[in-house]
mmCIF file of C-alpha atoms in Angstrom:
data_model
loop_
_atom_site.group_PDB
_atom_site.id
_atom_site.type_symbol
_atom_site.label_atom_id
_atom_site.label_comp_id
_atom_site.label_asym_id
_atom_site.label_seq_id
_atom_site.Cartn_x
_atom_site.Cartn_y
_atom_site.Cartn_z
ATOM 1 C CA UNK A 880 141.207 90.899 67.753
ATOM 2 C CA UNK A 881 141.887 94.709 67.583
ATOM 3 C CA UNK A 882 140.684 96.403 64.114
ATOM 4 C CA UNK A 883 143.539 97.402 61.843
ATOM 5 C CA UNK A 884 142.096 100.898 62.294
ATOM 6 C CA UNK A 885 144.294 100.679 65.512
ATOM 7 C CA UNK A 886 147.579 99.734 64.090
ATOM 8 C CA UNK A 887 147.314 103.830 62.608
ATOM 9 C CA UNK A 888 146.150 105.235 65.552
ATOM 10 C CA UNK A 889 149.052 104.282 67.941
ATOM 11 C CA UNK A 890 151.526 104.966 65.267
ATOM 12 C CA UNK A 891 150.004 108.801 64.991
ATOM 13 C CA UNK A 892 150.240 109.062 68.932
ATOM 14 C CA UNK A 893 153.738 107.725 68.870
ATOM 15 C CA UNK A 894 154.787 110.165 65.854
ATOM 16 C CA UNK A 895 156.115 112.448 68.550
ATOM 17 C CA UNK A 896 158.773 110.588 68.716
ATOM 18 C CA UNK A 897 160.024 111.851 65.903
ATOM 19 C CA UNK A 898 160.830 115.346 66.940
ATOM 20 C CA UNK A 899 163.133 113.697 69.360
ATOM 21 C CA UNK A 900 166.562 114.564 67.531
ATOM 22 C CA UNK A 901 165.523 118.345 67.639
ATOM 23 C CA UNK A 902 165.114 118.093 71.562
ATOM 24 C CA UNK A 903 168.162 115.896 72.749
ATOM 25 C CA UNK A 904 171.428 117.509 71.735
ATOM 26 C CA UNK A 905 173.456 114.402 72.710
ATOM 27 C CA UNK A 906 175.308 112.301 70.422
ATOM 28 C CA UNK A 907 175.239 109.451 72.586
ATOM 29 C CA UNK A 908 171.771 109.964 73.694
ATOM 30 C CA UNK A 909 170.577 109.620 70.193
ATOM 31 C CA UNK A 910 172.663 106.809 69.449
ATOM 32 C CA UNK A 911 170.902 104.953 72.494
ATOM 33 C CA UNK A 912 167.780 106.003 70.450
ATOM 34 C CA UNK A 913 168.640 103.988 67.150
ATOM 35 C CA UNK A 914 169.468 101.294 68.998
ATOM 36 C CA UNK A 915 166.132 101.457 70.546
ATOM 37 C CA UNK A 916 164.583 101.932 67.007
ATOM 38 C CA UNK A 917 166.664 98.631 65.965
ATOM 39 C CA UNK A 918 165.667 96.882 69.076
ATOM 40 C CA UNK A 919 161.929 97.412 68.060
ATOM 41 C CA UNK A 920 162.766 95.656 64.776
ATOM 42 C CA UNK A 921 164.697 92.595 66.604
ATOM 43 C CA UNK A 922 162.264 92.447 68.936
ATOM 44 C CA UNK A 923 158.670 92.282 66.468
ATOM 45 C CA UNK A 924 160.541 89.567 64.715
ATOM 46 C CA UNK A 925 161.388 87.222 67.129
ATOM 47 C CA UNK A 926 157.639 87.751 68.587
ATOM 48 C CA UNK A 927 156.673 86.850 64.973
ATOM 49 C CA UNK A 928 158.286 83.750 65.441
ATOM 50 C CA UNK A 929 158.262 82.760 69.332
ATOM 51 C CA UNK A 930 155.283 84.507 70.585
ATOM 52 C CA UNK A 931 153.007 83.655 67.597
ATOM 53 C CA UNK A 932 154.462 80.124 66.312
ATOM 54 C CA UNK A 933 155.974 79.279 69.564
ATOM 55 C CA UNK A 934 159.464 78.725 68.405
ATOM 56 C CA UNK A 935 161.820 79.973 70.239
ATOM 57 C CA UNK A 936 164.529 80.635 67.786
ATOM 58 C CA UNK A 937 168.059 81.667 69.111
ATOM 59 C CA UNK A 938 169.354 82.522 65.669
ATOM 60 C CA UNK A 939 167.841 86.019 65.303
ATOM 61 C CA UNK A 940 170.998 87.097 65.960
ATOM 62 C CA UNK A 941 172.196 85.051 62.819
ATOM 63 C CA UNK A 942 170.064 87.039 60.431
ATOM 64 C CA UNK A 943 171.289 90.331 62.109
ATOM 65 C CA UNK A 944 174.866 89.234 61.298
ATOM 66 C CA UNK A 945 174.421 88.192 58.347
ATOM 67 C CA UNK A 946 172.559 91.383 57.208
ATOM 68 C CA UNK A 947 175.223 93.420 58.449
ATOM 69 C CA UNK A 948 178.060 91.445 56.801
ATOM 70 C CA UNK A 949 176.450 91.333 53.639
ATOM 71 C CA UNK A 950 175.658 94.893 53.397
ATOM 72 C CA UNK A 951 178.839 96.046 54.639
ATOM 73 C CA UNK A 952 180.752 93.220 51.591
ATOM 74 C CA UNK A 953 178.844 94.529 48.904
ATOM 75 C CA UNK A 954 179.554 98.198 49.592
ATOM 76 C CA UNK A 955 182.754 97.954 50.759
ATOM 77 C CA UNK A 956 183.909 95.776 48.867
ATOM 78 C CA UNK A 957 181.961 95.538 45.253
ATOM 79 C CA UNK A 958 180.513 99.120 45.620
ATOM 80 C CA UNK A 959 176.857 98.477 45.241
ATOM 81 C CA UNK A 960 174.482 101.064 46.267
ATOM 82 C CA UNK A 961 173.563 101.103 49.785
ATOM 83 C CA UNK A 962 169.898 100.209 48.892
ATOM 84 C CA UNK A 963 170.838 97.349 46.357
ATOM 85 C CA UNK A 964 173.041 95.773 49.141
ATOM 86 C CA UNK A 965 170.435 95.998 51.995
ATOM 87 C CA UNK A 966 167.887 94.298 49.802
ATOM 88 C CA UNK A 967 170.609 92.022 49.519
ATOM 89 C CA UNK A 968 170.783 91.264 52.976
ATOM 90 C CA UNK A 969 167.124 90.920 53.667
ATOM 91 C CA UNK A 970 167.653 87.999 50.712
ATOM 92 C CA UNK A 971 170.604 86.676 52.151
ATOM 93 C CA UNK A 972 168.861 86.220 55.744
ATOM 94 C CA UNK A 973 165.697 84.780 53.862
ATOM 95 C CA UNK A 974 167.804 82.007 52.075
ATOM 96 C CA UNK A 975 169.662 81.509 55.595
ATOM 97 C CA UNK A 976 166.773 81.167 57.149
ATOM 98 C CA UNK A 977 165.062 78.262 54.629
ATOM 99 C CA UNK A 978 167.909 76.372 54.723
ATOM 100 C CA UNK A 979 167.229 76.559 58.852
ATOM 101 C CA UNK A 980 163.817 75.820 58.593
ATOM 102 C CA UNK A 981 164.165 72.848 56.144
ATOM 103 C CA UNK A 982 166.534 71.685 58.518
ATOM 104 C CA UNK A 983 164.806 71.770 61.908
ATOM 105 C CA UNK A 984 161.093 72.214 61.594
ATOM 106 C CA UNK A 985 160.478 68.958 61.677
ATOM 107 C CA UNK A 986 161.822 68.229 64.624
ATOM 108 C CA UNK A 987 160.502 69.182 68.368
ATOM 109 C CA UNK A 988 160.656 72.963 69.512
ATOM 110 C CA UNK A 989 163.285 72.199 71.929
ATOM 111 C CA UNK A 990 165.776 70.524 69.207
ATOM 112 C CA UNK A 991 164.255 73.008 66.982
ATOM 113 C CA UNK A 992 165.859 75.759 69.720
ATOM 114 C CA UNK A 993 168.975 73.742 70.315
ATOM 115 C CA UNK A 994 170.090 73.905 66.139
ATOM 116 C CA UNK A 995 168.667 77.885 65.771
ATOM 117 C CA UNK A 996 171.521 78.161 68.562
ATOM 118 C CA UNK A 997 174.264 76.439 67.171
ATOM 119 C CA UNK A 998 173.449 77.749 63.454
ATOM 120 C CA UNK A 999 174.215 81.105 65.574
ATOM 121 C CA UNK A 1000 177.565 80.026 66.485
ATOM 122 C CA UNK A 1001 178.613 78.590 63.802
ATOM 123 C CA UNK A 1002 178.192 81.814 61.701
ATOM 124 C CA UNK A 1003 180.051 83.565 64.495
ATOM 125 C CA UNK A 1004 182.820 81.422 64.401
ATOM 126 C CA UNK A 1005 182.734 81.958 60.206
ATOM 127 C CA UNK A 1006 183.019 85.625 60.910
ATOM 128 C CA UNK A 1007 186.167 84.982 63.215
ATOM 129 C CA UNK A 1008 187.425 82.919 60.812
ATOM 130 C CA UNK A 1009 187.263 83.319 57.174
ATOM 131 C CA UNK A 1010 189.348 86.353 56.753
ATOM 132 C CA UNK A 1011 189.296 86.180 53.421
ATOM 133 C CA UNK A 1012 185.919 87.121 53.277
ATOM 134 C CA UNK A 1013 185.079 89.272 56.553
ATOM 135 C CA UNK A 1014 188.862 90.284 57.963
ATOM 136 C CA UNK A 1015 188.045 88.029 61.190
ATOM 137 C CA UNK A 1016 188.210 90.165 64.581
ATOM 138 C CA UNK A 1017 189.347 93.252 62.421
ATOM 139 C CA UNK A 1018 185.865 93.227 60.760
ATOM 140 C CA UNK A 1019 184.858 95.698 57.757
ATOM 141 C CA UNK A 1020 185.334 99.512 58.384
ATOM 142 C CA UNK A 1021 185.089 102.837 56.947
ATOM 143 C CA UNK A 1022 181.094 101.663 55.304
ATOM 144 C CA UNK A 1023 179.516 104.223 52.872
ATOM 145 C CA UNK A 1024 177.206 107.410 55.017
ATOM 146 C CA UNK A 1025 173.645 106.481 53.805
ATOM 147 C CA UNK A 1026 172.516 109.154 51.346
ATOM 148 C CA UNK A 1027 168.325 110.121 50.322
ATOM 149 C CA UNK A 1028 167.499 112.118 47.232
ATOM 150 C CA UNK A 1029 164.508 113.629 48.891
ATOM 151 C CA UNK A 1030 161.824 115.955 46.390
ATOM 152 C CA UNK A 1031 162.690 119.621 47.428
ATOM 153 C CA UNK A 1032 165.182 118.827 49.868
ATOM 154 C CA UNK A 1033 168.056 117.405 47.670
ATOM 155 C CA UNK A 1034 170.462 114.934 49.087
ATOM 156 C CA UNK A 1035 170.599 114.069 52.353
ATOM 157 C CA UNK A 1036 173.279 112.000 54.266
ATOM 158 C CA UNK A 1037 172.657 110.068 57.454
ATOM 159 C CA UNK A 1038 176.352 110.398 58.678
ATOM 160 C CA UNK A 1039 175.030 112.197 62.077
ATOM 161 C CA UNK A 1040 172.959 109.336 64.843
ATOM 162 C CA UNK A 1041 170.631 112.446 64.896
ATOM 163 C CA UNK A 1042 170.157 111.885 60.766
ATOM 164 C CA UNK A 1043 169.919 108.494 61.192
ATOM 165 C CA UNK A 1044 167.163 107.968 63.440
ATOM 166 C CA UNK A 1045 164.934 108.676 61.056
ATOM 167 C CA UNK A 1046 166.421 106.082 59.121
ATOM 168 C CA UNK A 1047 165.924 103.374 61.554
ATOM 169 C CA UNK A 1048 163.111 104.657 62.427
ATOM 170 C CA UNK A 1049 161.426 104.547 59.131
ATOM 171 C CA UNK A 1050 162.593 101.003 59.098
ATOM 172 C CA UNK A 1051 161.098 100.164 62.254
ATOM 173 C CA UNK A 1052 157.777 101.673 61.229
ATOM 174 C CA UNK A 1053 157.581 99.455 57.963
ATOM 175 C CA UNK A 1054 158.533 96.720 60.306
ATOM 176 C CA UNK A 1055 155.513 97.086 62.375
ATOM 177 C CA UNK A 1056 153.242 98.326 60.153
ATOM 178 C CA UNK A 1057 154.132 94.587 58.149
ATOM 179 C CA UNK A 1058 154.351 92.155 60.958
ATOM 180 C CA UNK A 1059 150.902 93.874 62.217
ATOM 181 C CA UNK A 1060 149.076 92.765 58.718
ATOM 182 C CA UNK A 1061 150.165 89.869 59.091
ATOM 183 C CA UNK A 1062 149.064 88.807 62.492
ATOM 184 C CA UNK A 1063 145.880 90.315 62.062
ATOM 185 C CA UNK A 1064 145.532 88.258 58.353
ATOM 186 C CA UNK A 1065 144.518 84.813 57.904
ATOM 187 C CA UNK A 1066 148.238 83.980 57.991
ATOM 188 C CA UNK A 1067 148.636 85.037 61.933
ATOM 189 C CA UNK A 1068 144.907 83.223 62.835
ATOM 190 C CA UNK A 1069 147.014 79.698 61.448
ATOM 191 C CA UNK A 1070 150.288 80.549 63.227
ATOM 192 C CA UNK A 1071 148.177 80.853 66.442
ATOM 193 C CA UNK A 1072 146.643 77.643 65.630
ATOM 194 C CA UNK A 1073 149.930 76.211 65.024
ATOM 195 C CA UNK A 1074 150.894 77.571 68.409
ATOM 196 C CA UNK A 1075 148.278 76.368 70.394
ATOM 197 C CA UNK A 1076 147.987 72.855 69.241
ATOM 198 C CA UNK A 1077 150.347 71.719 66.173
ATOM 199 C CA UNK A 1078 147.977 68.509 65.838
ATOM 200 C CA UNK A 1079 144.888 69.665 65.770
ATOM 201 C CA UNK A 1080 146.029 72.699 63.369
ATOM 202 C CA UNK A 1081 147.388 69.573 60.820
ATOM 203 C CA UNK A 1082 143.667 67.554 61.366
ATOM 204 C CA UNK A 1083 142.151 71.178 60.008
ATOM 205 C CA UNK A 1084 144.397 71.321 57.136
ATOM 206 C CA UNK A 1085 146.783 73.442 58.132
ATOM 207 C CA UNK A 1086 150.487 72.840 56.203
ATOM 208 C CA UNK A 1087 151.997 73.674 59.350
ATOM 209 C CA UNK A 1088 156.100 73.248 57.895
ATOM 210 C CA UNK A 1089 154.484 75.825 55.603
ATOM 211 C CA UNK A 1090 153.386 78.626 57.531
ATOM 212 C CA UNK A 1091 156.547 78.424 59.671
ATOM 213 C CA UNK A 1092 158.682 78.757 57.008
ATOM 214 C CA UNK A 1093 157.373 82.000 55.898
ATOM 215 C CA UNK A 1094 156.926 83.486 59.029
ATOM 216 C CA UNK A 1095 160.290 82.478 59.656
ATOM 217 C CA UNK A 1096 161.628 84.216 56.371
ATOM 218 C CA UNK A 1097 159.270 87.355 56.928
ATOM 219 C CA UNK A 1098 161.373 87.484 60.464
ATOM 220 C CA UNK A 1099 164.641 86.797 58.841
ATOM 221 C CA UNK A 1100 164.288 89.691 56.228
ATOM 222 C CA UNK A 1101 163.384 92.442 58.261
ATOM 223 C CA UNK A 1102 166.359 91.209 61.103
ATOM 224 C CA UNK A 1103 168.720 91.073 57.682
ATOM 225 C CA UNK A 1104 167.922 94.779 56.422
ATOM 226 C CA UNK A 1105 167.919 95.845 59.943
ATOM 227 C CA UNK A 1106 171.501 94.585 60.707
ATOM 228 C CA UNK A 1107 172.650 95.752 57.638
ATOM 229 C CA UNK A 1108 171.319 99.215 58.453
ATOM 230 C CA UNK A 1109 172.672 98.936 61.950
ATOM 231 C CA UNK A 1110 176.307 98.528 60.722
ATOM 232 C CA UNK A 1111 175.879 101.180 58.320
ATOM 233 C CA UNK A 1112 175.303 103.433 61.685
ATOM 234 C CA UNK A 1113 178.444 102.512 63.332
ATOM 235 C CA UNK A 1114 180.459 102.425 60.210
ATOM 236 C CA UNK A 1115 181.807 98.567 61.059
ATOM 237 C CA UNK A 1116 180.851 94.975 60.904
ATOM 238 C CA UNK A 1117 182.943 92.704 62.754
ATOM 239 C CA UNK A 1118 182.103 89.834 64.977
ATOM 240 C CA UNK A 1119 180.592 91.491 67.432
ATOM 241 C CA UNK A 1120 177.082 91.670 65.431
ATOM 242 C CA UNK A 1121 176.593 88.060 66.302
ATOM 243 C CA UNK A 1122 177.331 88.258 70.524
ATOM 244 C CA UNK A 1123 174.644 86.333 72.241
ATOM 245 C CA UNK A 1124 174.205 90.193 73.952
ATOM 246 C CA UNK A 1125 171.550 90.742 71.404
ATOM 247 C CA UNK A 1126 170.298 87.203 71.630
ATOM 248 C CA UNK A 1127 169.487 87.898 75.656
ATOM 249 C CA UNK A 1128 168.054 91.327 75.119
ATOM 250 C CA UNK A 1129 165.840 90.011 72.616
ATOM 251 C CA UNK A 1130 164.277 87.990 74.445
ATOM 252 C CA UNK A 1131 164.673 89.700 77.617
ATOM 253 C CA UNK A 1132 161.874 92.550 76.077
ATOM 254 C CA UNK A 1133 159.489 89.984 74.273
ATOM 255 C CA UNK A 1134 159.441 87.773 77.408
ATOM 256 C CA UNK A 1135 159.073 91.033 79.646
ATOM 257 C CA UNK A 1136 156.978 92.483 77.099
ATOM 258 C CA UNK A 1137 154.497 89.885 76.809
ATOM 259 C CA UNK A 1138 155.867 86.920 74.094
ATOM 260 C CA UNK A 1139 152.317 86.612 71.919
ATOM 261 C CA UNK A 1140 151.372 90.184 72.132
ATOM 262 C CA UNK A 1141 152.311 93.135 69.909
ATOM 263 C CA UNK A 1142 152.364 96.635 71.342
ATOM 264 C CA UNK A 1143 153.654 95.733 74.928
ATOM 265 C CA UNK A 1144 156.738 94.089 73.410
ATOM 266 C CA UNK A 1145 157.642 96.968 70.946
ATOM 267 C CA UNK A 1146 157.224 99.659 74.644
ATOM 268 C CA UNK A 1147 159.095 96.740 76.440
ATOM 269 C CA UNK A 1148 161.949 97.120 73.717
ATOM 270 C CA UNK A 1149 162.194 100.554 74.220
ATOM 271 C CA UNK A 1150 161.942 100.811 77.612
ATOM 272 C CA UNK A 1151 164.959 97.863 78.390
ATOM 273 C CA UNK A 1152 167.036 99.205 75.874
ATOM 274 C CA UNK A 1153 167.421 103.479 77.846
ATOM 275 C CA UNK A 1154 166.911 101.244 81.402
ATOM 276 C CA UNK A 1155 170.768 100.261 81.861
ATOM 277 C CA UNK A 1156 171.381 103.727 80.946
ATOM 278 C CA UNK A 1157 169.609 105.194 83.537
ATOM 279 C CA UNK A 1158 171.448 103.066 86.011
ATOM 280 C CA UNK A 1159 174.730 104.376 85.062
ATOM 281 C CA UNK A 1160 176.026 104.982 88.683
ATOM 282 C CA UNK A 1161 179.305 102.624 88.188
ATOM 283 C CA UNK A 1162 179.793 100.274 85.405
ATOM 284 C CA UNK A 1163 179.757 96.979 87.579
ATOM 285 C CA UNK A 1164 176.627 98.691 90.066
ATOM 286 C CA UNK A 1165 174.574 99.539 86.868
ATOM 287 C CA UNK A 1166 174.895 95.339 85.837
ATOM 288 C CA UNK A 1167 173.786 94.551 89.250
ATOM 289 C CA UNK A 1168 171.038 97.005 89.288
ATOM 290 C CA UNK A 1169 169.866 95.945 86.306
ATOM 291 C CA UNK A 1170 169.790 92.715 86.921
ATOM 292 C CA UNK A 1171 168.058 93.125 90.161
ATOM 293 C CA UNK A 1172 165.530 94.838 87.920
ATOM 294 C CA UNK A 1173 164.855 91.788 85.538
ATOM 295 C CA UNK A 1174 164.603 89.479 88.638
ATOM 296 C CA UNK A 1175 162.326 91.805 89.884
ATOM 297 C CA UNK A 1176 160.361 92.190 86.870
ATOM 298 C CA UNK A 1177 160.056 88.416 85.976
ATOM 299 C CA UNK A 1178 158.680 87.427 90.071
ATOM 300 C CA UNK A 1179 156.515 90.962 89.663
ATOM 301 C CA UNK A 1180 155.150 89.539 86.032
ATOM 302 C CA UNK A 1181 155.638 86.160 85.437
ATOM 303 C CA UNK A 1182 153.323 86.451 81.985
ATOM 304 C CA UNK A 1183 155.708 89.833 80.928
ATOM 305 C CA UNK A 1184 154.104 93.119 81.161
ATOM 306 C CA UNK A 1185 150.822 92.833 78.988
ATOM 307 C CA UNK A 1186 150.116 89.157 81.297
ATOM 308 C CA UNK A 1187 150.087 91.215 84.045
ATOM 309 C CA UNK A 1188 147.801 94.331 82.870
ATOM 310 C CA UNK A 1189 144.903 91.721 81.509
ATOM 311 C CA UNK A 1190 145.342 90.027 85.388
ATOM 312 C CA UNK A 1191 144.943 92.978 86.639
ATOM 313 C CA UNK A 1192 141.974 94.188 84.659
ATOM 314 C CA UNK A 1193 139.836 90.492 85.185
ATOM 315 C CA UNK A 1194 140.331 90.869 89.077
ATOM 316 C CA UNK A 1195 139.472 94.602 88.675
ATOM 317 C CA UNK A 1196 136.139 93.013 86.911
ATOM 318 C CA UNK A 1197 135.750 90.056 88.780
ATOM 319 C CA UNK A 1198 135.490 92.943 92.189
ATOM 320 C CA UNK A 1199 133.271 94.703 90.078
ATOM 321 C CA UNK A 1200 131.053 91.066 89.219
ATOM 322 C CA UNK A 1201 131.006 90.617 92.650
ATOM 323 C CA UNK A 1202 129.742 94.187 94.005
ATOM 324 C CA UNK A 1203 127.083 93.961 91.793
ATOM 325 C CA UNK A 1204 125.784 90.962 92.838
ATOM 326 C CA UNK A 1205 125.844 91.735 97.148
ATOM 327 C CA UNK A 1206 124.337 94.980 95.907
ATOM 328 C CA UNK A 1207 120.889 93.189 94.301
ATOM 329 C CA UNK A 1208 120.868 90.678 97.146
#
């Protein structure tokens, strides 16, 4: 296992990033950008939880819903500060996601899949319907700009998706920086016990329904605030926060990525989230082309992107083993 030490050093070399609103001038562009930032977010969590515990938990999407409804409720509607309410949502998504856990982690990991899914859909069919609460399809509009008293500076609003990259982005950073401690803790040594053999974890001791449960809440808080934050950038939440859409691209990068890995999922987020962008030729061609891409990416690395680097590298050393050897005979 990697020394923390190296957590830092790829965060410094990706700090360039940063300086991106000052070099692309387009709106749309940098919108593409916080999406990527939120992506990154979605994407650590549901590694947390599938790549590390081995659940694969189709109600991500939930949390990022429900973040975004409470946030955009409690200052739309009761006029809480903007950081009050996405605390709020991180707390919301926790209790959501206990109440999911107590439910189904006693059962196997594929009925454990099969309820995370239709917990999913039943909150999207909640949205739809209780318009007394969320306005069904017409959502929640016209949410609050995010504003920063910062030292010197004064206030700042985030109304601009130049502004709020650095939002998500700071977000995102806390994300990773917190998910990282925790898989390189004692914490993320059981949940890969856990993963690996559920059994043998519970002969050692292990509370196993434990440790799942708060990995599953530390998931479910960061998806909250980062839902709540996302609907804060486009100004709405409606319905359309719980589409399976961000269910597939989820796990489209952590599979891709490398599900049980860290850095290759968050470049894998990135990366899938600009890629149907850069196949805009024609709106039914770019779906095509992008699926062709996945296709080809899954038969090209069947063990995602970081499966097929460390293949790569043992045959590279294996030749290497093997040259040495004819060389001293």
């Amino acid at each position: 296992m990697r020394r923390p030490a190296s957590t830092w050093l790829v965060l410094l070399l990706l700090m360039p990033a940063l300086a991106l609103p000052s070099i692309i001038e387009s709106t749309y562009y940098m919108s593409i950008a916080v999406t990527a930032a939120a992506f990154c977010v979605l994407s650590v969590c549901l590694n947390l939880i599938y790549g590390y515990v081995g659940l694969l938990s189709l109600c991500q999407v939930a949390f990022w819903g429900l973040g975004a409804y409470a946030t955009a409720i409690l200052t739309a509607h009761h006029d809480v500060s903007i950081g009050l309410a996405l605390i709020a949502s991180g707390i919301v998504a926790v209790l959501a996601s206990i109440l999911v856990g107590i439910a189904s982690f006693r059962v196997s990991r594929h009925s454990f899949a099969i309820a995370s899914l239709v917990f999913a859909l039943l909150l999207q069919h909640l949205a739809y319907d209780w318009t007394s609460l969320t306005r069904g399809a017409m959502g929640i509009p016209g949410l609050p700009v995010p504003e920063l008293a910062i030292p010197l500076v004064g206030r700042v609003a985030f109304g601009r998706a130049h502004d709020f990259f650095y939002l998500m982005c700071a977000w995102a950073i806390v994300t990773i920086l917190f998910v990282r401690m925790i898989i390189l803790s004692r914490v993320g040594r059981a949940l890969v016990a856990i993963r690996e053999n559920t059994s043998l974890a519970e002969s050692h001791g292990l509370n196993v329904f434990r440790y799942k449960l708060i990995a599953f809440a530390i998931s479910s808080f960061f998806t909250g605030v980062a839902g709540g934050l996302f609907c804060l950038f486009i100004s709405i939440a409606d319905p359309s926060v719980f589409d399976f859409y961000y269910t597939e691209a989820m796990l489209v990068m952590v599979i891709l990525g490398g599900a049980g890995t860290f850095w290759p999922v968050i470049v894998a987020s990135i990366v899938f989230t600009f890629a149907p962008e850069f196949l805009r030729i024609g709106e039914e061609l770019r779906l095509v082309l992008y699926g062709a891409l996945l296709v080809a990416a899954m038969l090209a690395m069947p063990e995602g992107f970081a499966g097929f680097v460390k293949m790569r590298r043992r045959k590279r050393q294996r030749t290497e083993f093997s040259e040495a050897l004819a060389g001293k005979s």
